[in-house]
Structures are given as C-alpha cells and as structure tokens.
XYZ file of C-alpha atoms in Angstrom:
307
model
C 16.682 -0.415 -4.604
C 13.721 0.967 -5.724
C 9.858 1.810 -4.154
C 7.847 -1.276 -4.153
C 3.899 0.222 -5.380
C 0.956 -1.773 -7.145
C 1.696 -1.637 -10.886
C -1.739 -0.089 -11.674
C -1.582 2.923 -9.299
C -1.720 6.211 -11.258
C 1.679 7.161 -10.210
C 3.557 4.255 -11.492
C 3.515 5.571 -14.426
C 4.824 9.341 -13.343
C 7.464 8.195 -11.167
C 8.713 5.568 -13.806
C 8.643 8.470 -16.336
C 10.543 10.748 -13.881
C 13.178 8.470 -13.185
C 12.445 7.076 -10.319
C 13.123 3.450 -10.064
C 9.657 1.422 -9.199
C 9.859 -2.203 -8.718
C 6.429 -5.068 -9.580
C 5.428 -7.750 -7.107
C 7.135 -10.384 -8.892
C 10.699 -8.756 -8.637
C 10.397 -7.521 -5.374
C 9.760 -10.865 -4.344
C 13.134 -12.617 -5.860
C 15.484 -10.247 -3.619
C 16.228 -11.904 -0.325
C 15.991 -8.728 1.569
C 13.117 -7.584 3.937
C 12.520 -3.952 2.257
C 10.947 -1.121 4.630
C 6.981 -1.075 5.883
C 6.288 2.507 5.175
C 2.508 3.855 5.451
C 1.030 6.646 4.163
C -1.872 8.408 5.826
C -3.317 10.455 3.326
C -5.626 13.020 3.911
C -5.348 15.549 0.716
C -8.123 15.958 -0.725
C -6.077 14.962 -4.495
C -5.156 11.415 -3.502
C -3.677 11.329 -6.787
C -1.471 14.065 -6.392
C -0.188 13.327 -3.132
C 0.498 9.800 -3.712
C 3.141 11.021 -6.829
C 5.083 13.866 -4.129
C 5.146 11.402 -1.374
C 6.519 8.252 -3.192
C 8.909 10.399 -5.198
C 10.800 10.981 -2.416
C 10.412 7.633 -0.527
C 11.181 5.796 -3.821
C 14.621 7.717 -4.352
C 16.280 5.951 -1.938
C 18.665 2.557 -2.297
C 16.532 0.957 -0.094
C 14.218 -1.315 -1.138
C 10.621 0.062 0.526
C 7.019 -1.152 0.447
C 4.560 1.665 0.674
C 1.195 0.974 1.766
C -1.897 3.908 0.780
C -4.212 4.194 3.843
C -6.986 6.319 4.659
C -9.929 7.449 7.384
C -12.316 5.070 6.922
C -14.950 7.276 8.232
C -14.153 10.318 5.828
C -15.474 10.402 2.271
C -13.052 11.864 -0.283
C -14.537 14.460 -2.719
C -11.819 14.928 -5.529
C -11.146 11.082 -5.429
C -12.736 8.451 -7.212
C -14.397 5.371 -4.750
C -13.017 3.175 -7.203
C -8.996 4.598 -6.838
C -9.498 4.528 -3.081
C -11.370 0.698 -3.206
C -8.209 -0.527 -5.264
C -5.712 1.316 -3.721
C -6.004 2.116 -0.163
C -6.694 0.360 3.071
C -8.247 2.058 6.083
C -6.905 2.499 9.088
C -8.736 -0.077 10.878
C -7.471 -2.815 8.239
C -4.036 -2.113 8.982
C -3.716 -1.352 12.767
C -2.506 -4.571 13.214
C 0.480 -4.413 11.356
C 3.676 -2.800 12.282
C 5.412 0.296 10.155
C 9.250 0.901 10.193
C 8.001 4.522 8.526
C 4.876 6.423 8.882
C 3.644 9.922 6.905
C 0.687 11.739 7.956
C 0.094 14.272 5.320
C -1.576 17.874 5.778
C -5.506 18.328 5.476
C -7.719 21.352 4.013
C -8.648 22.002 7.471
C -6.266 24.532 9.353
C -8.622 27.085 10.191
C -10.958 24.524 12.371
C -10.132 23.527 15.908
C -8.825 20.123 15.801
C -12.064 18.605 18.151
C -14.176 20.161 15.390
C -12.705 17.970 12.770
C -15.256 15.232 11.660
C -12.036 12.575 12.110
C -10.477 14.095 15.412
C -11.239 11.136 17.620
C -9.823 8.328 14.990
C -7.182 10.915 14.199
C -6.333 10.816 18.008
C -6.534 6.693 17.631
C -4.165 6.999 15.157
C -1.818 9.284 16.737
C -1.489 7.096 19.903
C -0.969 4.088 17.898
C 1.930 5.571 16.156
C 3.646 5.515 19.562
C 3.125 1.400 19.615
C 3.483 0.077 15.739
C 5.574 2.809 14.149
C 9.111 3.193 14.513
C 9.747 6.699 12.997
C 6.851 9.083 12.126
C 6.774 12.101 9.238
C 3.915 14.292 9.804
C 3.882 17.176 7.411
C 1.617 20.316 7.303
C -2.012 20.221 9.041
C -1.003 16.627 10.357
C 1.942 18.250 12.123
C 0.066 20.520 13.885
C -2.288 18.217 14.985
C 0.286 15.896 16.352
C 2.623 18.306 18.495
C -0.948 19.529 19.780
C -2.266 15.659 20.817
C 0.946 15.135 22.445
C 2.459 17.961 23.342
C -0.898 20.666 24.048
C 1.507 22.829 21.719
C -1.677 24.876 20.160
C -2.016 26.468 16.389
C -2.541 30.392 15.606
C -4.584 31.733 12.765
C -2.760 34.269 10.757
C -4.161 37.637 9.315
C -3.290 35.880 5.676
C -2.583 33.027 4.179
C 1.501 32.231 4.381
C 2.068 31.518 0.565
C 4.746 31.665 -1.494
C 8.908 29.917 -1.089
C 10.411 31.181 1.437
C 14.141 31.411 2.500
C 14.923 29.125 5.768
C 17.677 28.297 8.231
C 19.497 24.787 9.379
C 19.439 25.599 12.819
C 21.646 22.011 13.513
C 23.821 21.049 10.707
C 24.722 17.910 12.581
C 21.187 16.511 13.055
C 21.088 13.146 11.050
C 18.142 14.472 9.097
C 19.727 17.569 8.025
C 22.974 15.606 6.361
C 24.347 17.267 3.186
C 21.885 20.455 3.827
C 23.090 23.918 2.765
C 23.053 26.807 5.929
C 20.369 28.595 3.854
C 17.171 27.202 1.204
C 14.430 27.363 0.012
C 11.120 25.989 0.962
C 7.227 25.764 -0.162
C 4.897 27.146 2.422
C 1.239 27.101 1.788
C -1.236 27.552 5.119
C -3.429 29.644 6.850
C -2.130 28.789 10.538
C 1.243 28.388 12.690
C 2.606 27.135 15.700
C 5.207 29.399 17.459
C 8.316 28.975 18.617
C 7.784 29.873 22.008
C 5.475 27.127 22.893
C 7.819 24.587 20.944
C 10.098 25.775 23.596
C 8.536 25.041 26.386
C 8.552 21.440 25.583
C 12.132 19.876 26.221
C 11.004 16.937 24.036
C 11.388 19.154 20.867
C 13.931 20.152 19.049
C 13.761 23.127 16.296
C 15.819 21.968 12.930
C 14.816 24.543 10.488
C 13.172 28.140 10.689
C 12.430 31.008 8.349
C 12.722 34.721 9.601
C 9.396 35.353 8.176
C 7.320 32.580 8.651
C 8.702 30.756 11.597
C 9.080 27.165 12.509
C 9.445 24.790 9.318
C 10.745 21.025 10.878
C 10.890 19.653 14.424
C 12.500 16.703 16.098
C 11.495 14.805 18.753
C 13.643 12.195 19.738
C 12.262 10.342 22.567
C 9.203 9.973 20.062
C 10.849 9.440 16.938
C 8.533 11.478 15.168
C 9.257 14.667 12.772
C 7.106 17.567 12.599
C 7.071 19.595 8.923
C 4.913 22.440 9.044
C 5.999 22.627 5.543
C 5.877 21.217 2.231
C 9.250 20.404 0.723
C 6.985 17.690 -1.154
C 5.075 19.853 -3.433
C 5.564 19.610 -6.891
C 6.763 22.983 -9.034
C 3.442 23.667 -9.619
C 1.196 23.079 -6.675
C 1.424 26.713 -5.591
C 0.822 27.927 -8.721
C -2.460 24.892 -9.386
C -3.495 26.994 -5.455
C -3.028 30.178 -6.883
C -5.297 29.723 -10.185
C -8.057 27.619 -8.169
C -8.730 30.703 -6.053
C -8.456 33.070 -8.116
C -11.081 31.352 -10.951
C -12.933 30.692 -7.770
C -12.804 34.712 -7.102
C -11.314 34.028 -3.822
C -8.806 36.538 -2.113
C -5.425 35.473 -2.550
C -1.932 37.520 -2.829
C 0.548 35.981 -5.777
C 2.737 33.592 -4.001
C 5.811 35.029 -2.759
C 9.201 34.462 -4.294
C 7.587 31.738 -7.083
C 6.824 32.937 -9.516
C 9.867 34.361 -12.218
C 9.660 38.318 -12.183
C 6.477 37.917 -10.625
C 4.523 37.083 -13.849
C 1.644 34.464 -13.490
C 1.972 33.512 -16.883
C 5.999 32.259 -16.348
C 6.425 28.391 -15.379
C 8.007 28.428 -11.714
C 11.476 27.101 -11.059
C 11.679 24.508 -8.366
C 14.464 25.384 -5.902
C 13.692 23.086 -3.190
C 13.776 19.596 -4.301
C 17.469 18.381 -4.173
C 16.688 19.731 -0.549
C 13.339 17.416 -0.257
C 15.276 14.568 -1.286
C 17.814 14.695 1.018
C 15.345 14.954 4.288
C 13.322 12.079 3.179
C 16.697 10.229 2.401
C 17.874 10.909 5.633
C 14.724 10.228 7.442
C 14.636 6.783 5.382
C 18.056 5.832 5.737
C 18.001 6.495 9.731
C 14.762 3.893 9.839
C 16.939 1.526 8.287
C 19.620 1.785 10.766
C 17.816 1.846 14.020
C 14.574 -0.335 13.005
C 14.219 -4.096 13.868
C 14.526 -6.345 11.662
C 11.792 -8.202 13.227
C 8.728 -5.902 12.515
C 6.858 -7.533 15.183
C 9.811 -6.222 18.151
C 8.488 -2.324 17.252
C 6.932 -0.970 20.101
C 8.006 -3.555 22.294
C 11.628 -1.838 23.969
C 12.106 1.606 25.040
C-alpha cells in the first residue's frame, strides 16, 4: 500500500517521481482497511526537505499509512514559508487529542544549547510525556533523541571538540532485534552533530538497549522496550546530498568545517557522493513500521489505555 499525503504537498511530487507509491484522498478512502496514524514532529529548520526523507521511508512500506505534518506552535520557522506550514501542518495543540500508532520527532539546529535553554523545552517536555499516553511506538532521531533519553531517562549530552561529520562505518550489536531484520554485521551511516551521548550512561539505565554503534563516533540507535520508543542519534534519513548542501553552506558562510569524512569520492568536493546507506534506512523504518502494525490496536482509541 502506499503513504497516504495531501496531493499538493511539495513532496508529492518527489516521492511520486522517485518511485514511491503515494495514494489521494479519494483512493485511500475506497480500501476497507484502517491504514496507520503516523505523526511527524518536525523541527528542521527545511520543512521541505525533511518532509521528502521522512515520508520516503514511511511511504515504502505495504502498509497503507496516513502521515500527519505537525509542528511547535510557539516556534516560528525561518527557512519555511507561513503559507506551507498554514496548509500543511497542524500544531501540537490541534492534535493532542488524537491517538498515533507511529510517532517521529526529528533533530533540531540546537545541540550545542542546554535543553531548558531551548525556547520550546517546556512544550517539548508536554510532548514527550504525551507520547507515553497517545503513541504506540515513537522514532526520535538526532537532537530529538537526545532530548528524549535526557527527559526520561536524565541520560545527559556532551559537546565534542568538533563537529562529528562525515559516513561512518557502524556495528549491529543484536542481529535478532526486530528492527534490525535483514541488516548486514557492518554499514554505513550519515552522522552530522556537534554533541553525543555516551555509552556509559546508556548503561546505567536497564530500560535501554544499544542496537547499533560506531568505533569512532559511538552510540547510533537505542531501544527501549518498556517505552516503545527508538532513539537515532543518527541520520540514516538524509538524502545523498545533505552532507554535502552542510558542507557548502558553511563554507560560503566562511565557517570552520573539516570535509565530511568518508563522503565524498577520493575526497574531491566537486564529485557527486554515493549513497551507501539507504537500502539500510529502508529496512529500519520498515521494520519499525511493520512492528506498529503487529502490536498496535486496531482501535486507536485503546492506545495508552493497557500496560
């Protein structure tokens, strides 16, 4: 089945030209099937851009899923138009009533400021908690990772001497994890940020449980069961670009930056990147879908309401 978006949204368009099967209103409404709630929490500055990564991967799944675009409704977006975000989003407080059988908080701009410094952190925190009573499996990537193992777990975030850039090489630390189905032992992964949790505070909470890992830059994906929630630090998402669209911002900007690490061919800037990470991108956000679908109500209202 395919993702189930407003005909008009930007990436429509992409996805339909990529492939990916997207489905209008008016079909979606003649199969007798109750497709998947997913939300997406999107705080990326390029709305645009995340929109396409994220529902790329939700969308190539045989599930039929409905993915609703929602957004701090105290925060004002500066690379994204008021009229995109009026048309396509909702904010949070529209849509805390409903239930989600999938949830994605994305990563945030923000790393290098303590979380209670964050102009959002209390309706982040709302948000957070919530999860816990209207969400039946969350996916929080990058800066929104972070912030969640910290609001529920105290599991804090260290700055690093440079920014961690480049596609690094990682482990599957449990090949029989339902998320990590059909993974290879070894592959590659996008990491772009300027902060890290460590594995020795992950351990000390027995909640969590460490998936993948990179010799050089550390923890990449946690599980916590008991929660149902997924931590990437990550971003298998990206597309085979978005280090290299980083890369050039900075340095027009005249901004420090080292060349990404293991992207670009021979090291030359002027050489289009080879992705080597999305059959790998798929398959988590498959897996992550497909588990939803077998341990979700059907009855969207019954979330949050058994142990």
């Amino acid at each position: 089945m395919p993702i189930k978006i407003p005909d008009t949204l930007p990436a429509f368009e992409t996805l339909a030209h990529e492939g990916v099967r997207v489905m209008t209103e008016t079909v979606a409404i003649r199969q007798d099937i109750r497709p998947l709630q997913i939300g997406l929490l999107n705080l990326m500055p390029n709305k645009i851009k995340t929109e396409v990564q994220m529902a790329r991967l939700v969308g190539a799944s045989p599930l039929q899923v409905e993915l609703s675009l929602i957004r701090i409704g105290g925060h004002k977006a500066k690379n994204t138009s008021e009229d995109h975000l009026l048309a396509f989003y909702e904010t949070w407080e529209e849509v805390r009533h409903r239930k989600f059988d999938g949830f994605i908080i994305t990563g945030a701009p923000i790393e290098t400021l303590p979380y209670e410094e964050v102009t959002y952190w209390k309706e982040m925190q709302q948000i957070l908690d919530w999860t816990t009573t209207n969400v039946h499996s969350t996916m929080n990537v990058c800066w929104g990772a972070m912030a969640a193992v910290y609001h529920f777990h105290g599991v804090p975030k260290y700055q690093l001497k440079e920014k961690a850039f480049g596609v690094y090489r990682h482990q599957n630390l449990k090949p029989s994890s339902i998320y990590l189905n059909g993974f290879s032992d070894d592959f590659a992964v996008p990491v772009s940020r300027w902060t890290e949790v460590r594995r020795t505070d992950i351990e000390k909470v027995p909640a969590l449980q460490i998936l993948m890992e990179s010799s050089e830059m550390g923890i990449c994906l946690v599980q916590e069961t008991a929660g149902n929630r997924l931590y990437m630090f990550n971003h298998v998402e990206y597309d085979s670009t978005s280090l290299a669209d980083e890369y050039f911002r900075d340095v027009n900007a005249g901004v420090p930056i080292k060349m990404p690490h293991n992207y670009f061919p021979h090291n030359d800037p002027a050489l289009q990147p080879q992705n080597r990470w999305r059959s790998h991108a798929h398959l988590l956000f498959g897996n992550w879908i497909n588990e939803i679908y077998q341990t979700t109500p059907y009855d969207l209202e019954e979330i949050g309401t058994k142990a």
